[in-house]
Coordinates of C-alpha atoms in Angstrom, one line a residue:
Chain A
Q1 CA -290.7 135.9 21.3
Q2 CA -290.2 138.4 24.1
Q3 CA -292.7 137.6 26.8
V4 CA -291.8 140.5 29.1
K5 CA -291.3 143.9 27.6
Q6 CA -289.6 146.6 29.7
S7 CA -289.4 150.4 29.1
P8 CA -287.7 152.7 29.0
Q9 CA -284.3 151.4 28.1
S10 CA -282.6 154.2 30.0
L11 CA -283.8 156.8 32.5
I12 CA -282.2 159.9 34.0
V13 CA -283.8 161.4 37.1
Q14 CA -282.8 164.2 39.4
K15 CA -282.1 163.4 43.0
G16 CA -285.3 163.4 45.0
G17 CA -287.4 162.7 42.0
I18 CA -289.6 159.7 41.2
S19 CA -288.2 157.0 38.9
I20 CA -290.8 154.9 37.0
I21 CA -290.1 151.7 35.1
N22 CA -292.8 149.8 33.2
C23 CA -293.2 146.2 32.2
A24 CA -295.8 144.4 30.1
Y25 CA -296.2 140.6 29.9
E26 CA -298.1 138.4 27.5
N27 CA -298.6 135.1 29.2
T28 CA -301.6 135.2 31.6
A29 CA -300.3 132.1 33.4
F30 CA -297.5 134.2 35.0
D31 CA -298.2 134.6 38.7
Y32 CA -295.0 136.0 40.2
F33 CA -293.4 139.3 39.2
P34 CA -290.1 140.2 40.9
W35 CA -287.9 143.2 40.3
Y36 CA -284.1 142.9 40.4
Q37 CA -281.4 145.6 40.8
Q38 CA -278.0 145.1 39.3
F39 CA -274.8 147.1 39.9
P40 CA -271.8 146.8 37.6
G41 CA -269.8 143.7 38.4
K42 CA -272.5 142.3 40.6
G43 CA -275.3 139.8 40.1
P44 CA -278.9 140.9 40.2
A45 CA -280.3 141.5 43.7
L46 CA -284.0 140.9 44.5
L47 CA -285.6 144.2 45.2
I48 CA -289.3 143.5 45.6
A49 CA -291.9 141.1 44.2
I50 CA -295.6 140.9 43.8
R51 CA -298.3 138.3 43.0
P52 CA -301.3 139.2 40.9
D53 CA -303.8 139.0 43.8
V54 CA -302.7 142.4 45.0
S55 CA -302.6 145.7 43.0
E56 CA -299.7 147.4 44.9
K57 CA -296.9 146.5 47.2
K58 CA -294.6 148.9 49.0
E59 CA -291.2 148.4 50.6
G60 CA -289.5 151.5 51.8
R61 CA -289.0 153.8 48.8
F62 CA -289.9 151.1 46.3
T63 CA -293.4 150.3 45.1
I64 CA -294.8 147.9 42.6
S65 CA -298.1 148.7 40.9
F66 CA -299.8 145.8 39.2
N67 CA -302.6 146.0 36.6
K68 CA -303.8 142.4 35.9
S69 CA -306.3 143.4 33.2
A70 CA -303.8 145.4 31.3
K71 CA -301.1 142.8 31.9
Q72 CA -298.7 145.5 33.1
F73 CA -296.7 146.2 36.2
S74 CA -294.4 149.0 37.2
L75 CA -291.7 149.9 39.7
H76 CA -291.8 153.3 41.3
I77 CA -288.7 154.6 43.2
M78 CA -289.6 157.5 45.4
D79 CA -287.1 160.1 46.5
S80 CA -284.5 158.7 44.1
Q81 CA -280.9 158.8 45.3
P82 CA -277.6 158.7 43.4
G83 CA -277.0 155.3 45.1
D84 CA -280.1 154.0 43.2
S85 CA -278.2 154.4 39.9
A86 CA -278.1 150.8 38.6
T87 CA -279.8 148.6 36.0
Y88 CA -283.3 147.3 36.9
F89 CA -284.9 144.2 35.6
C90 CA -288.5 143.1 35.8
A91 CA -289.2 139.4 35.5
A92 CA -292.1 137.0 35.5
S93 CA -292.6 133.3 36.2
Y94 CA -295.0 130.6 37.3
Y95 CA -294.8 131.0 41.0
G96 CA -297.2 128.2 41.6
G97 CA -295.2 125.7 39.8
S98 CA -291.4 125.6 39.3
Q99 CA -290.1 129.1 39.8
G100 CA -286.8 128.2 38.2
N101 CA -287.7 129.7 35.0
L102 CA -287.7 133.5 35.4
I103 CA -288.4 135.4 32.1
F104 CA -286.6 138.8 32.3
G105 CA -287.2 142.1 30.6
K106 CA -284.3 143.7 28.8
G107 CA -283.5 146.0 31.7
T108 CA -283.6 149.8 32.4
K109 CA -280.4 151.7 33.2
L110 CA -281.2 154.3 35.8
S111 CA -279.0 157.3 36.4
V112 CA -279.9 159.6 39.3
K113 CA -278.2 163.0 39.0
P114 CA -277.2 164.8 42.2
Chain B
K1 CA -275.5 133.7 56.0
A2 CA -273.2 133.5 53.0
G3 CA -274.7 134.3 49.7
V4 CA -274.4 132.3 46.4
T5 CA -270.8 131.7 45.5
Q6 CA -269.7 131.3 41.9
T7 CA -266.2 130.2 40.8
P8 CA -264.2 131.2 39.0
R9 CA -265.1 134.9 38.7
Y10 CA -263.3 135.3 35.3
L11 CA -262.4 132.8 32.7
I12 CA -260.7 133.1 29.3
K13 CA -261.0 130.2 26.8
T14 CA -260.5 129.7 23.1
R15 CA -262.9 128.3 20.6
G16 CA -263.4 124.6 20.6
Q17 CA -262.5 124.2 24.3
Q18 CA -264.8 123.2 27.0
V19 CA -265.4 124.9 30.4
T20 CA -266.9 124.0 33.8
L21 CA -268.4 126.6 36.1
S22 CA -269.2 126.1 39.7
C23 CA -272.0 127.4 42.0
S24 CA -272.4 126.9 45.7
P25 CA -276.0 127.9 46.8
I26 CA -277.0 129.6 50.0
S27 CA -277.0 127.1 52.8
G28 CA -280.3 125.2 52.9
H29 CA -281.3 126.1 49.4
R30 CA -282.1 123.1 47.2
S31 CA -283.0 124.7 43.9
V32 CA -280.2 126.1 41.6
S33 CA -280.9 127.9 38.3
W34 CA -278.4 129.1 35.7
Y35 CA -278.8 132.1 33.5
Q36 CA -276.7 133.6 30.7
Q37 CA -276.4 137.4 30.5
T38 CA -275.3 139.2 27.3
P39 CA -275.7 142.8 26.2
G40 CA -277.7 141.7 23.2
Q41 CA -280.0 139.0 24.6
G42 CA -280.2 140.1 28.2
L43 CA -280.8 137.5 30.9
Q44 CA -281.8 134.1 29.6
F45 CA -282.7 131.0 31.5
L46 CA -280.5 128.0 30.9
F47 CA -281.7 125.3 33.3
E48 CA -282.9 124.6 36.9
Y49 CA -281.9 121.8 39.2
F50 CA -283.7 120.6 42.3
S51 CA -282.5 117.7 44.4
E52 CA -280.0 116.6 41.8
T53 CA -282.7 116.5 39.0
Q54 CA -283.0 118.9 36.1
R55 CA -286.5 120.3 36.4
N56 CA -286.5 122.9 33.6
K57 CA -284.4 123.7 30.6
G58 CA -284.2 126.8 28.5
N59 CA -283.7 127.1 24.7
F60 CA -280.0 126.5 24.5
P61 CA -278.1 123.9 22.5
G62 CA -277.0 120.6 23.9
R63 CA -273.5 121.9 24.3
F64 CA -274.8 123.5 27.5
S65 CA -275.3 121.0 30.3
G66 CA -275.3 121.0 34.1
R67 CA -275.6 118.8 37.1
Q68 CA -276.3 119.1 40.8
F69 CA -274.7 117.2 43.6
S70 CA -276.2 115.9 46.8
N71 CA -275.0 118.9 48.8
S72 CA -276.9 121.2 46.3
R73 CA -273.8 122.5 44.7
S74 CA -274.1 122.8 41.0
E75 CA -271.9 122.9 37.9
M76 CA -272.6 123.8 34.4
N77 CA -270.5 122.7 31.4
V78 CA -270.2 124.2 28.0
S79 CA -268.5 122.1 25.3
T80 CA -267.0 123.1 22.0
L81 CA -267.0 126.8 22.9
E82 CA -268.0 129.4 20.4
L83 CA -267.3 133.1 20.3
G84 CA -271.0 133.7 21.0
D85 CA -270.7 131.9 24.3
S86 CA -268.9 134.9 25.7
A87 CA -271.2 136.1 28.5
L88 CA -271.7 136.5 32.2
Y89 CA -273.1 133.2 33.6
L90 CA -275.2 133.6 36.7
C91 CA -276.3 131.1 39.2
A92 CA -279.4 131.6 41.5
S93 CA -280.6 129.6 44.4
S94 CA -283.8 129.3 46.3
Y95 CA -285.0 127.1 49.1
D96 CA -287.7 125.6 47.0
S97 CA -289.4 126.1 43.7
N98 CA -291.9 128.6 45.0
Q99 CA -289.4 130.8 46.9
P100 CA -287.5 133.9 45.6
Q101 CA -284.2 133.4 43.8
H102 CA -281.0 134.9 45.0
F103 CA -278.2 135.4 42.5
G104 CA -274.4 135.1 42.7
D105 CA -272.1 137.6 41.1
G106 CA -271.5 135.4 38.1
T107 CA -268.6 134.0 36.1
R108 CA -267.4 136.2 33.3
L109 CA -266.5 133.9 30.4
S110 CA -264.6 135.3 27.5
I111 CA -263.9 133.3 24.3
L112 CA -261.0 134.2 22.1

């Protein structure tokens, strides 16, 4: 049972454009939603995270939008750059309890064309 | 501050053998989690250790085990290796259970 569904599987965006990746979750007990960025040969790097008590969080060019009623959250990358080309993973866990059990989406491979 | 260090980076084993992977967390971090990453299944949680105690376990067979030492360093062991165990094994550490996890670059395990 896939508890976090991520789309699209792949995404091609022109330099300067907006990249949007969506995730949906099933378990309403989840209360921590991080996004990770992974380059080939490297481990996932924490990009930005949100808790359900806020609807949006912005860090630089990266923004998480969160819709608790729809059980959906998304990552927006503004002014996308070729250096942003990587695989992005959304995840969810029980932040209030043990956070050692991150449930990941299947990932989105982003290619930013110059 | 040094990041999460995993050794070795690459490992080749044959079916039936066993393997031990090592993880050194970020200094001061007490929680260590292990994940398996494959193209088909993605990132899947294996187990989490905190202060030398296993706190959570994912849905993997008993061939997969781990432990944590008093200095927070962790090892995971896979016995009776199968072809399907070929994967990138990732370790992540955090200061405590409610803190963000930071990943190492993983150990690439190939089973022949």
